[in-house]
Amino acid sequence: MSQDRIRTVAVVGDGPAGTTLATLLARAGLHVALFSRGRPNALVVGESLVPAVIPLLRELGVEDEVRRYSTLKPGATFVLGPGHSFEIDFATSCTRVPGYAYNVPRDRFDATLLAECEKSGVRVVKVAARVARDSGDRVRLREETLAAAGFEAQPDLVVDASGRARLVARLLGLPTHPGKRRDTALFSHCEGVPLDRDGHVHSDRLEQGWCWRIPLPGRVSVGVVAPPGVLATRGETPEAQFDAVLCGDPYLRSLAPDARRIAPVVRYTNYELSTLRGVGTNWALVGDAFGFIDPVFSSGLYLAMHSARILARAVLSGGRHALSRYEARHLRHLSAWRTAIGYFYDGRFFALLQMRDRSERSRFGRLVNPHLARHLPRVFTGEASAGRYDPWLLAALARAARREPGVDSFGIRDA
Ligand SMILES: Cc1cc2nc3c(=O)[nH]c(=O)nc-3n(C[C@H](O)[C@H](O)[C@H](O)COP(=O)(O)OP(=O)(O)OC[C@H]3O[C@@H](n4cnc5c(N)ncnc54)[C@H](O)[C@@H]3O)c2cc1C
C-alpha cells in the first residue's frame, strides 16, 4: 500500500456508505468528488435502522432532519407463529448508544446525506463513474470520469461505494465469500397491515420463509423472503408472487385480511456476498461494495455507515497499515453479523429469546437473567457487534440454546 498521505479521493456511489465517507473526509480538508448515478427505483430497501446508527447521524449533524420524516423505532418484534412473539426493547437494552432508532423512507434519507456532502464541500458529480484496471493492483478513473471529477490528475484513492454493483471488486476479480442462502426478497409498501407494537420492525416466520413489516409514516413496508423456487410456484411476476403470499400465507391472511399493496414490487436476488479484500494499492471498498449480508436484523445501513467512519479514520491517520487494519476490522464485523443471522435461520435466535424470557420465571434464571437480558440484544442493536466480547458471548449462549425445548422446530421453513 503506497498511500502515506492521501489528499484527493474519488468516491463512487451515493448511498449511505459513500455519502458518510465523503462528508467525513471533506470536513477534514481532503478534496473529495462523489459520483451519483441515481437509483432505478424510488423504492429502496434499507428502511429500518438499528440504534448504533444514531451516533453516526449525530456526528453527521442530520438526526433532527431524519427524525422529522421518519417513524421512531423503539424496538424489534420477532414472531415465531400466531400468538408467539418476542421483543427486543431498545430503551432497556442499550447502554452505550441511544435506546431507539428510526424507520426511514430511504429516498429522503439518502437525499439528506447527499445534501450534507455538498454542504461539507464534496464535489457531487451526477454521472455514473467508470473505472479501469491500471497496472498491477491499481485502478484509475476513465478519462471522462476524471474530467467530471475536476481533478488535475488521478486521485490518490478511489473508493468503491457502489453497493451491490461492486464496481472495483468485479473489475479486479477479487475473491469472495458467498452466503449460505440463495433467497429472494420481494418488497413493496402496503396499507391495512397491523402491527403488534407501534414503531417496531416486525420479522414474522411464515409457512415458507419469513417477512418483514416496517412501519413508515402512512404506510407499512412489507418484504417477503423465501427461496426462489418457493416464490416461483406463486405466480409469474413479482407482483403476482408478492400478492399471492400476502393473501395466501395462513399467518399473513389472518393477521392482515385488509392488506392492500400501494406501490410496485421490487425484487432483490443477489443477497449475501462479501469480498475477502477491502483495500488495495490505491483503492478501498466500503459498505455493500465490500460486503452485504442477509437483512433480517436491519444491519445493512449500520454496517455501511460504520465502515465509512472507520475507513475515514484510516485514511486520515495516513499510516501505511491503517487501511489494512480497516480491512481486518470490517471483515470481523461482517462475520459477527453473519454468525448472528445464521441463528435466525437455524432456530437458535428464537431459542435464545425464549431462554431469556423463561429464565425470568425461575430463581436461578432471575439471577442470570439480567446478564443475559443485557448482553443478548447488544449484538442485534449494533451496540457491541464490532467488539469481541458480546459476539463471543452470543456464540457461547447459542451453543447452550441447542438444548432449549422446541429449538428444532424454530428454524425458518423453506419447503
Ligand atoms: C431485501 C433487503 C432488505 C434490506 N433491509 C434493510 C433494512 O431494513 N435495514 C438496513 O439497515 N439495511 C437493509 N438492507 C441493506 C441495505 O439496503 C444496504 O446495506 C445499504 O443500502 C448499503 O448502503 P451502501 O451505501 O453500501 O450501498 P447502496 O445503498 O446500494 O448505494 C450505492 C449507490 O451507488 C450507486 N452507484 C452504483 N454504481 C455507480 C457508479 N458507477 N457511479 C455512480 N454511482 C453508482 C447506486 O446507484 C447506489 O445509489 C436490506 C437489503 C436487502 C437486499
Coordinates of C-alpha atoms in Angstrom, one line a residue, residues 10-401:
A10 CA -12.9 9.8 -5.6
V11 CA -16.0 8.1 -4.1
V12 CA -18.1 6.0 -6.5
G13 CA -21.6 5.7 -5.2
D14 CA -24.2 7.9 -3.3
G15 CA -25.7 5.5 -0.8
P16 CA -25.1 5.9 2.9
A17 CA -21.6 4.4 2.8
G18 CA -20.4 6.8 0.1
T19 CA -22.0 9.9 1.4
T20 CA -20.9 9.3 5.0
L21 CA -17.3 8.7 4.0
A22 CA -17.2 11.7 1.6
T23 CA -18.7 14.1 4.2
L24 CA -16.2 13.0 6.9
L25 CA -13.2 13.3 4.6
A26 CA -14.2 16.7 3.1
R27 CA -14.8 18.1 6.6
A28 CA -11.2 17.1 7.4
G29 CA -10.0 19.1 4.4
L30 CA -9.5 16.5 1.7
H31 CA -10.5 17.1 -1.9
V32 CA -13.4 14.7 -2.5
A33 CA -15.5 14.0 -5.6
L34 CA -18.5 11.8 -5.2
F35 CA -20.3 10.1 -8.2
S36 CA -24.0 9.7 -8.0
R37 CA -25.9 7.9 -10.8
G38 CA -29.3 7.9 -9.1
R39 CA -31.5 4.9 -8.4
P40 CA -33.6 3.0 -10.9
N41 CA -36.5 2.7 -8.4
A42 CA -38.0 5.2 -6.0
L43 CA -38.5 2.2 -3.6
V44 CA -35.2 1.3 -2.0
V45 CA -34.7 -1.3 0.7
G46 CA -32.8 -0.5 3.9
E47 CA -35.6 1.4 5.7
S48 CA -35.1 0.2 9.3
L49 CA -32.1 1.3 11.3
V50 CA -30.5 -0.1 14.4
P51 CA -29.7 2.1 17.5
A52 CA -26.0 2.1 16.7
V53 CA -26.7 4.3 13.7
I54 CA -27.9 7.2 15.9
P55 CA -24.4 8.3 17.0
L56 CA -23.4 8.4 13.3
L57 CA -26.4 10.5 12.4
R58 CA -25.5 12.9 15.3
E59 CA -21.8 13.0 14.1
L60 CA -23.0 14.0 10.6
G61 CA -25.4 16.5 12.2
V62 CA -28.6 15.1 10.4
E63 CA -30.5 13.4 13.2
D64 CA -33.1 16.3 13.6
E65 CA -33.9 16.3 9.9
V66 CA -34.1 12.5 9.7
R67 CA -36.5 12.5 12.8
R68 CA -38.9 14.9 11.0
Y69 CA -39.8 12.4 8.2
S70 CA -39.2 9.1 9.9
T71 CA -41.0 6.7 12.3
L72 CA -39.5 6.4 15.8
K73 CA -38.4 2.7 16.3
P74 CA -38.4 1.8 19.9
G75 CA -37.6 -1.9 19.4
A76 CA -38.0 -5.1 17.3
T77 CA -40.6 -7.8 17.4
F78 CA -39.9 -11.3 16.2
V79 CA -42.9 -13.5 15.6
L80 CA -42.4 -17.3 15.7
G81 CA -46.0 -18.0 15.0
P82 CA -49.5 -16.9 15.8
G83 CA -49.6 -15.6 19.4
H84 CA -45.9 -16.5 20.0
S85 CA -43.6 -13.5 19.7
F86 CA -40.6 -12.0 21.4
E87 CA -39.5 -8.4 21.7
I88 CA -36.2 -6.5 22.0
D89 CA -36.8 -3.2 23.7
F90 CA -34.1 -0.7 22.8
A91 CA -34.6 1.6 25.8
T92 CA -33.9 -1.2 28.3
S93 CA -31.2 -3.0 26.1
C94 CA -28.9 -0.1 25.0
T95 CA -26.3 1.3 27.4
R96 CA -23.7 2.9 25.1
V97 CA -25.9 4.0 22.3
P98 CA -29.3 5.8 22.5
G99 CA -32.3 3.4 23.2
Y100 CA -34.1 4.0 20.0
A101 CA -33.7 4.1 16.2
Y102 CA -35.8 5.1 13.2
N103 CA -37.6 3.6 10.2
V104 CA -36.7 5.9 7.3
P105 CA -38.1 6.5 3.8
R106 CA -34.9 5.7 2.0
D107 CA -35.2 8.2 -0.8
R108 CA -35.4 11.1 1.7
F109 CA -32.7 9.6 4.0
D110 CA -30.2 9.3 1.1
A111 CA -31.1 12.8 -0.1
T112 CA -30.4 14.2 3.4
L113 CA -27.0 12.5 3.5
L114 CA -26.2 13.7 0.0
A115 CA -27.1 17.3 0.8
E116 CA -24.8 17.1 3.8
C117 CA -22.0 16.0 1.5
E118 CA -22.5 19.1 -0.6
K119 CA -22.6 21.4 2.5
S120 CA -19.3 19.9 3.6
G121 CA -17.6 20.8 0.4
V122 CA -17.8 17.5 -1.5
R123 CA -18.0 17.9 -5.3
V124 CA -21.0 15.8 -6.2
V125 CA -20.9 14.7 -9.8
K126 CA -24.2 13.4 -11.1
V127 CA -23.0 10.8 -13.5
A128 CA -22.1 7.1 -13.4
A129 CA -18.4 6.8 -12.7
R130 CA -16.3 4.5 -15.0
V131 CA -13.2 2.9 -13.6
A132 CA -10.5 0.9 -15.4
R133 CA -7.8 -1.5 -14.2
D134 CA -4.4 0.1 -14.2
S135 CA -1.0 -1.7 -13.9
G136 CA -0.9 -4.4 -11.1
D137 CA -3.3 -3.9 -8.3
R138 CA -4.1 -0.3 -9.2
V139 CA -7.3 1.2 -10.6
R140 CA -7.9 4.5 -12.4
L141 CA -10.8 6.7 -13.3
R142 CA -11.5 6.7 -17.1
E143 CA -10.8 9.9 -18.8
E144 CA -14.4 11.3 -19.0
T145 CA -14.9 10.4 -15.3
L146 CA -11.6 12.0 -14.3
A147 CA -12.6 15.2 -16.2
A148 CA -16.0 15.2 -14.5
A149 CA -14.4 14.9 -11.1
G150 CA -12.4 18.1 -11.7
F151 CA -9.1 16.5 -10.5
E152 CA -5.9 17.5 -12.4
A153 CA -4.5 14.0 -12.0
Q154 CA -5.7 10.6 -10.9
P155 CA -7.0 10.8 -7.3
D156 CA -4.8 9.3 -4.5
L157 CA -7.6 6.9 -3.6
V158 CA -10.6 5.5 -5.4
V159 CA -13.3 4.3 -3.0
D160 CA -15.9 1.9 -4.3
A161 CA -19.2 2.6 -2.6
S162 CA -21.3 1.4 -5.4
G163 CA -23.3 -1.1 -3.3
R164 CA -24.2 -4.4 -4.8
A165 CA -22.8 -3.2 -8.2
R166 CA -19.4 -3.9 -6.7
L167 CA -17.6 -2.0 -9.4
V168 CA -14.0 -2.4 -8.3
A169 CA -14.4 -5.9 -6.9
R170 CA -15.8 -7.1 -10.2
L171 CA -13.2 -5.2 -12.2
L172 CA -10.3 -6.8 -10.3
G173 CA -12.0 -10.2 -9.9
L174 CA -11.5 -10.1 -6.1
P175 CA -12.1 -13.3 -4.1
T176 CA -15.5 -13.5 -2.4
H177 CA -17.3 -15.3 0.4
P178 CA -20.8 -16.2 -0.8
G179 CA -23.6 -16.5 1.8
K180 CA -25.1 -19.9 2.6
R181 CA -28.6 -19.0 1.4
R182 CA -29.9 -18.0 -2.1
D183 CA -33.2 -16.3 -1.0
T184 CA -35.2 -13.8 -3.0
A185 CA -36.8 -10.8 -1.4
L186 CA -40.0 -9.2 -2.8
F187 CA -40.8 -5.9 -1.3
S188 CA -43.4 -3.2 -1.5
H189 CA -45.4 -0.7 0.5
C190 CA -48.9 -1.5 1.9
E191 CA -51.8 -0.2 3.7
G192 CA -54.0 -2.1 6.2
V193 CA -51.1 -4.1 7.7
P194 CA -51.4 -4.0 11.5
L195 CA -48.5 -4.0 14.0
D196 CA -48.1 -5.8 17.3
R197 CA -46.1 -2.9 18.7
D198 CA -46.0 0.7 17.4
G199 CA -42.8 1.6 15.6
H200 CA -41.3 -1.8 15.9
V201 CA -39.7 -3.6 13.0
H202 CA -41.5 -7.0 12.8
S203 CA -39.9 -10.2 11.5
D204 CA -42.5 -12.9 11.1
R205 CA -41.9 -16.5 10.4
L206 CA -44.2 -17.7 7.6
E207 CA -45.3 -21.1 6.4
Q208 CA -42.3 -20.8 4.0
G209 CA -39.6 -18.2 4.5
W210 CA -40.3 -15.0 6.6
C211 CA -41.5 -11.5 6.1
W212 CA -40.7 -8.0 7.5
R213 CA -43.2 -5.3 8.5
I214 CA -41.6 -1.9 8.8
P215 CA -43.8 1.0 9.9
L216 CA -43.2 4.2 7.9
P217 CA -45.3 7.3 8.0
G218 CA -48.7 6.5 6.5
R219 CA -47.7 3.0 5.2
V220 CA -46.0 -0.2 6.1
S221 CA -43.1 -1.6 4.2
V222 CA -43.6 -5.4 3.7
G223 CA -40.9 -7.7 2.4
V224 CA -41.3 -11.4 1.7
V225 CA -38.2 -13.5 1.8
A226 CA -38.1 -17.1 0.5
P227 CA -36.1 -19.4 -1.7
P228 CA -36.8 -18.5 -5.4
G229 CA -38.3 -21.9 -6.1
V230 CA -40.9 -21.3 -3.4
L231 CA -41.9 -17.9 -4.9
A232 CA -41.9 -19.3 -8.5
T233 CA -44.9 -21.5 -7.5
R234 CA -46.9 -18.5 -6.5
G235 CA -47.1 -16.7 -9.9
E236 CA -45.2 -15.4 -12.9
T237 CA -44.4 -11.8 -12.0
P238 CA -43.0 -10.3 -8.8
E239 CA -46.4 -8.6 -8.2
A240 CA -48.3 -11.8 -8.6
Q241 CA -45.9 -13.6 -6.3
F242 CA -46.0 -10.9 -3.6
D243 CA -49.8 -10.6 -3.7
A244 CA -50.2 -14.4 -3.5
V245 CA -48.0 -14.6 -0.3
L246 CA -49.8 -11.6 1.2
C247 CA -53.2 -13.2 0.7
G248 CA -52.2 -16.8 0.7
D249 CA -49.9 -17.4 3.7
P250 CA -52.1 -18.5 6.5
Y251 CA -50.5 -16.3 9.1
L252 CA -50.5 -13.2 6.9
R253 CA -54.0 -13.8 5.8
S254 CA -55.3 -13.9 9.3
L255 CA -53.1 -11.0 10.5
A256 CA -53.8 -8.6 7.7
P257 CA -57.0 -9.6 5.8
D258 CA -57.4 -6.0 4.6
A259 CA -53.8 -5.5 3.4
R260 CA -53.5 -3.6 0.2
R261 CA -50.4 -3.0 -1.8
I262 CA -49.9 0.6 -2.8
A263 CA -46.6 0.5 -4.7
P264 CA -44.9 -1.7 -7.3
V265 CA -43.0 -4.7 -6.2
V266 CA -39.2 -4.7 -6.2
R267 CA -37.2 -7.9 -6.3
Y268 CA -33.8 -8.4 -4.8
T269 CA -31.9 -11.6 -5.6
N270 CA -28.2 -11.1 -5.0
Y271 CA -28.4 -11.2 -1.3
E272 CA -25.3 -12.1 0.5
L273 CA -21.7 -11.7 -0.7
S274 CA -18.5 -10.4 1.0
T275 CA -15.3 -9.6 -0.8
L276 CA -12.3 -11.0 1.1
R277 CA -10.1 -8.0 0.3
G278 CA -11.2 -4.4 1.2
V279 CA -8.2 -2.4 0.3
G280 CA -5.5 -2.3 -2.4
T281 CA -2.7 -0.1 -3.7
N282 CA -4.9 2.9 -4.5
W283 CA -8.4 1.7 -3.8
A284 CA -10.7 0.7 -1.0
L285 CA -14.2 -0.8 -0.7
V286 CA -16.9 0.4 1.7
G287 CA -20.5 -0.6 2.6
D288 CA -22.2 -3.2 0.4
A289 CA -19.4 -2.9 -2.1
F290 CA -17.2 -4.5 0.5
G291 CA -19.8 -7.0 1.8
F292 CA -23.5 -7.4 2.1
I293 CA -25.4 -9.8 4.3
D294 CA -29.0 -11.0 4.9
P295 CA -31.2 -8.1 6.0
V296 CA -33.1 -9.9 8.8
F297 CA -31.6 -7.8 11.6
S298 CA -31.6 -4.4 9.8
S299 CA -27.8 -4.2 9.9
G300 CA -27.1 -3.0 6.4
L301 CA -27.1 0.8 6.9
Y302 CA -25.2 0.5 10.1
L303 CA -22.5 -1.7 8.5
A304 CA -22.4 0.7 5.6
M305 CA -22.0 3.9 7.7
H306 CA -19.8 2.3 10.3
S307 CA -17.4 1.0 7.7
A308 CA -17.4 4.5 6.2
R309 CA -16.4 6.0 9.5
I310 CA -13.6 3.6 10.2
L311 CA -12.3 4.0 6.7
A312 CA -12.4 7.8 7.1
R313 CA -10.3 7.4 10.2
A314 CA -7.8 5.1 8.5
V315 CA -7.5 7.5 5.5
L316 CA -6.9 10.5 7.8
S317 CA -4.4 8.7 10.0
G318 CA -2.4 8.2 6.8
G319 CA -0.3 5.4 8.2
R320 CA 0.8 2.6 5.9
H321 CA -1.0 -0.1 8.0
A322 CA -4.2 1.9 8.8
L323 CA -6.1 0.7 5.7
S324 CA -5.1 -2.9 6.4
R325 CA -6.5 -2.6 9.9
Y326 CA -9.7 -1.1 8.5
E327 CA -10.0 -4.2 6.2
A328 CA -9.5 -6.6 9.1
R329 CA -11.9 -4.8 11.4
H330 CA -14.7 -4.7 8.9
L331 CA -14.2 -8.3 7.8
R332 CA -14.6 -9.3 11.5
H333 CA -17.7 -7.1 11.9
L334 CA -19.3 -8.7 8.8
S335 CA -18.5 -12.1 10.2
A336 CA -20.1 -11.3 13.6
W337 CA -23.4 -10.3 11.9
R338 CA -23.3 -13.3 9.6
T339 CA -23.0 -15.7 12.5
A340 CA -25.9 -14.0 14.3
I341 CA -28.0 -14.2 11.2
G342 CA -27.3 -17.9 11.0
Y343 CA -29.0 -18.3 14.4
F344 CA -32.2 -16.8 13.0
Y345 CA -32.4 -19.3 10.2
D346 CA -31.5 -22.4 12.3
G347 CA -33.9 -21.6 15.1
R348 CA -31.4 -20.7 17.8
F349 CA -32.3 -17.0 17.8
F350 CA -35.9 -17.8 18.9
A351 CA -34.5 -20.3 21.4
L352 CA -32.2 -17.6 22.9
L353 CA -35.2 -15.2 23.3
Q354 CA -37.2 -18.0 24.8
M355 CA -34.3 -18.7 27.3
R356 CA -34.2 -15.0 28.2
D357 CA -37.9 -14.8 28.8
R358 CA -38.2 -18.2 30.5
S359 CA -35.3 -17.6 32.9
E360 CA -37.3 -14.7 34.5
R361 CA -39.6 -17.3 35.9
S362 CA -37.1 -19.4 37.9
R363 CA -34.9 -18.3 40.9
F364 CA -31.6 -19.3 39.1
G365 CA -33.0 -17.7 36.0
R366 CA -33.7 -14.4 37.8
L367 CA -30.0 -14.5 38.9
V368 CA -28.6 -14.9 35.4
N369 CA -31.3 -13.1 33.6
P370 CA -30.0 -9.5 34.0
H371 CA -26.7 -10.6 32.4
L372 CA -28.5 -12.5 29.6
A373 CA -31.0 -9.7 29.0
R374 CA -28.3 -7.1 28.9
H375 CA -25.8 -8.8 26.6
L376 CA -28.1 -10.8 24.3
P377 CA -29.5 -7.8 22.4
R378 CA -26.3 -5.9 22.2
V379 CA -25.1 -7.5 19.0
F380 CA -28.6 -7.0 17.4
T381 CA -28.7 -3.3 18.3
G382 CA -25.3 -2.9 16.8
E383 CA -24.0 -1.5 20.1
A384 CA -21.4 -4.3 20.5
S385 CA -21.4 -6.1 17.2
A386 CA -18.0 -4.6 16.3
G387 CA -16.5 -5.7 19.6
R388 CA -15.1 -9.0 20.7
Y389 CA -16.9 -9.9 24.0
D390 CA -20.5 -9.8 23.0
P391 CA -20.2 -11.7 19.8
W392 CA -18.2 -14.3 21.7
L393 CA -20.8 -14.5 24.5
L394 CA -23.6 -14.8 21.9
A395 CA -21.8 -17.7 20.3
A396 CA -21.5 -19.4 23.8
L397 CA -25.2 -18.8 24.5
A398 CA -26.1 -20.1 21.1
R399 CA -24.4 -23.4 21.9
A400 CA -26.5 -23.6 25.1
A401 CA -29.6 -22.8 23.0

